[in-house]
Amino acid sequence: RQGLTHIGVRPTFSGTAMRIENYLLDFDENLYDQTLHVAFLKQLRGERHFSGSEALKSQINADIAQARAYFS
């Protein structure tokens, strides 16, 4: 499966704990209690603070488009 991974503290939401979040492209199934192996192929951008959730959502959509272009 192809996807995107965020590694960081979620500064837009005042996070402090390090997290790893994966988003799998075109995948809508339950993966709880499953093992996921991740290979990093390219960094799209660094972590940054956004003005709010809508700005973050817009950037995530741009990241998804960039990932799709990379994988195509």
PDB file of C-alpha atoms in Angstrom:
ATOM      1  CA  ARG A   1       0.000   0.000   0.000  1.00  0.00           C
ATOM      2  CA  GLN A   2       1.063   3.568  -0.674  1.00  0.00           C
ATOM      3  CA  GLY A   3       0.615   6.339   1.851  1.00  0.00           C
ATOM      4  CA  LEU A   4       1.968   9.214   3.874  1.00  0.00           C
ATOM      5  CA  THR A   5       3.425   9.283   7.371  1.00  0.00           C
ATOM      6  CA  HIS A   6       3.623  12.136   9.838  1.00  0.00           C
ATOM      7  CA  ILE A   7       6.229  11.933  12.596  1.00  0.00           C
ATOM      8  CA  GLY A   8       6.163  14.752  15.114  1.00  0.00           C
ATOM      9  CA  VAL A   9       4.363  16.496  17.931  1.00  0.00           C
ATOM     10  CA  ARG A  10       1.359  18.057  16.135  1.00  0.00           C
ATOM     11  CA  PRO A  11       2.277  21.724  16.838  1.00  0.00           C
ATOM     12  CA  THR A  12      -0.978  23.058  15.342  1.00  0.00           C
ATOM     13  CA  PHE A  13      -2.801  21.394  18.245  1.00  0.00           C
ATOM     14  CA  SER A  14      -0.184  22.291  20.907  1.00  0.00           C
ATOM     15  CA  GLY A  15       1.043  18.723  21.026  1.00  0.00           C
ATOM     16  CA  THR A  16       4.109  17.765  23.019  1.00  0.00           C
ATOM     17  CA  ALA A  17       4.258  13.974  22.674  1.00  0.00           C
ATOM     18  CA  MET A  18       6.002  12.457  19.660  1.00  0.00           C
ATOM     19  CA  ARG A  19       3.550  10.575  17.424  1.00  0.00           C
ATOM     20  CA  ILE A  20       3.646   8.562  14.235  1.00  0.00           C
ATOM     21  CA  GLU A  21       0.518   8.788  12.065  1.00  0.00           C
ATOM     22  CA  ASN A  22       0.070   6.879   8.814  1.00  0.00           C
ATOM     23  CA  TYR A  23      -2.442   7.661   6.082  1.00  0.00           C
ATOM     24  CA  LEU A  24      -2.881   4.932   3.480  1.00  0.00           C
ATOM     25  CA  LEU A  25      -4.051   6.079   0.061  1.00  0.00           C
ATOM     26  CA  ASP A  26      -7.320   4.566  -1.169  1.00  0.00           C
ATOM     27  CA  PHE A  27      -7.691   2.350   1.905  1.00  0.00           C
ATOM     28  CA  ASP A  28     -10.700   2.217   4.203  1.00  0.00           C
ATOM     29  CA  GLU A  29     -10.404  -0.835   6.425  1.00  0.00           C
ATOM     30  CA  ASN A  30      -9.769  -1.462  10.113  1.00  0.00           C
ATOM     31  CA  LEU A  31      -6.112  -2.121  10.934  1.00  0.00           C
ATOM     32  CA  TYR A  32      -6.331  -2.134  14.724  1.00  0.00           C
ATOM     33  CA  ASP A  33      -4.281  -4.950  16.298  1.00  0.00           C
ATOM     34  CA  GLN A  34      -2.456  -5.474  12.984  1.00  0.00           C
ATOM     35  CA  THR A  35       1.265  -5.105  12.321  1.00  0.00           C
ATOM     36  CA  LEU A  36       2.171  -2.420   9.796  1.00  0.00           C
ATOM     37  CA  HIS A  37       5.603  -2.260   8.164  1.00  0.00           C
ATOM     38  CA  VAL A  38       6.534   1.180   6.850  1.00  0.00           C
ATOM     39  CA  ALA A  39       9.293   2.092   4.393  1.00  0.00           C
ATOM     40  CA  PHE A  40      10.166   5.759   3.958  1.00  0.00           C
ATOM     41  CA  LEU A  41      10.860   6.703   0.340  1.00  0.00           C
ATOM     42  CA  LYS A  42      10.761  10.517   0.248  1.00  0.00           C
ATOM     43  CA  GLN A  43      10.253  13.433   2.626  1.00  0.00           C
ATOM     44  CA  LEU A  44       7.564  15.789   1.353  1.00  0.00           C
ATOM     45  CA  ARG A  45       8.005  18.523   3.965  1.00  0.00           C
ATOM     46  CA  GLY A  46       9.020  19.161   7.536  1.00  0.00           C
ATOM     47  CA  GLU A  47       6.668  19.572  10.454  1.00  0.00           C
ATOM     48  CA  ARG A  48       5.250  23.048  10.929  1.00  0.00           C
ATOM     49  CA  HIS A  49       2.578  24.957  12.812  1.00  0.00           C
ATOM     50  CA  PHE A  50      -0.564  25.940  10.895  1.00  0.00           C
ATOM     51  CA  SER A  51      -3.003  28.709  11.794  1.00  0.00           C
ATOM     52  CA  GLY A  52      -5.789  26.192  12.395  1.00  0.00           C
ATOM     53  CA  SER A  53      -7.345  22.914  11.371  1.00  0.00           C
ATOM     54  CA  GLU A  54      -8.609  24.222   8.022  1.00  0.00           C
ATOM     55  CA  ALA A  55      -5.131  25.394   6.989  1.00  0.00           C
ATOM     56  CA  LEU A  56      -3.723  22.034   8.082  1.00  0.00           C
ATOM     57  CA  LYS A  57      -6.424  20.168   6.150  1.00  0.00           C
ATOM     58  CA  SER A  58      -5.597  22.177   3.022  1.00  0.00           C
ATOM     59  CA  GLN A  59      -1.895  21.328   3.373  1.00  0.00           C
ATOM     60  CA  ILE A  60      -2.671  17.640   3.947  1.00  0.00           C
ATOM     61  CA  ASN A  61      -4.702  17.599   0.723  1.00  0.00           C
ATOM     62  CA  ALA A  62      -1.731  19.156  -1.099  1.00  0.00           C
ATOM     63  CA  ASP A  63       0.567  16.544   0.485  1.00  0.00           C
ATOM     64  CA  ILE A  64      -1.744  13.754  -0.700  1.00  0.00           C
ATOM     65  CA  ALA A  65      -1.706  15.166  -4.249  1.00  0.00           C
ATOM     66  CA  GLN A  66       2.101  15.358  -4.134  1.00  0.00           C
ATOM     67  CA  ALA A  67       2.327  11.762  -2.896  1.00  0.00           C
ATOM     68  CA  ARG A  68      -0.020  10.533  -5.621  1.00  0.00           C
ATOM     69  CA  ALA A  69       2.154  12.277  -8.235  1.00  0.00           C
ATOM     70  CA  TYR A  70       5.267  10.703  -6.733  1.00  0.00           C
ATOM     71  CA  PHE A  71       3.758   7.203  -6.834  1.00  0.00           C
ATOM     72  CA  SER A  72       2.331   7.533 -10.361  1.00  0.00           C
TER      73      SER A  72
END
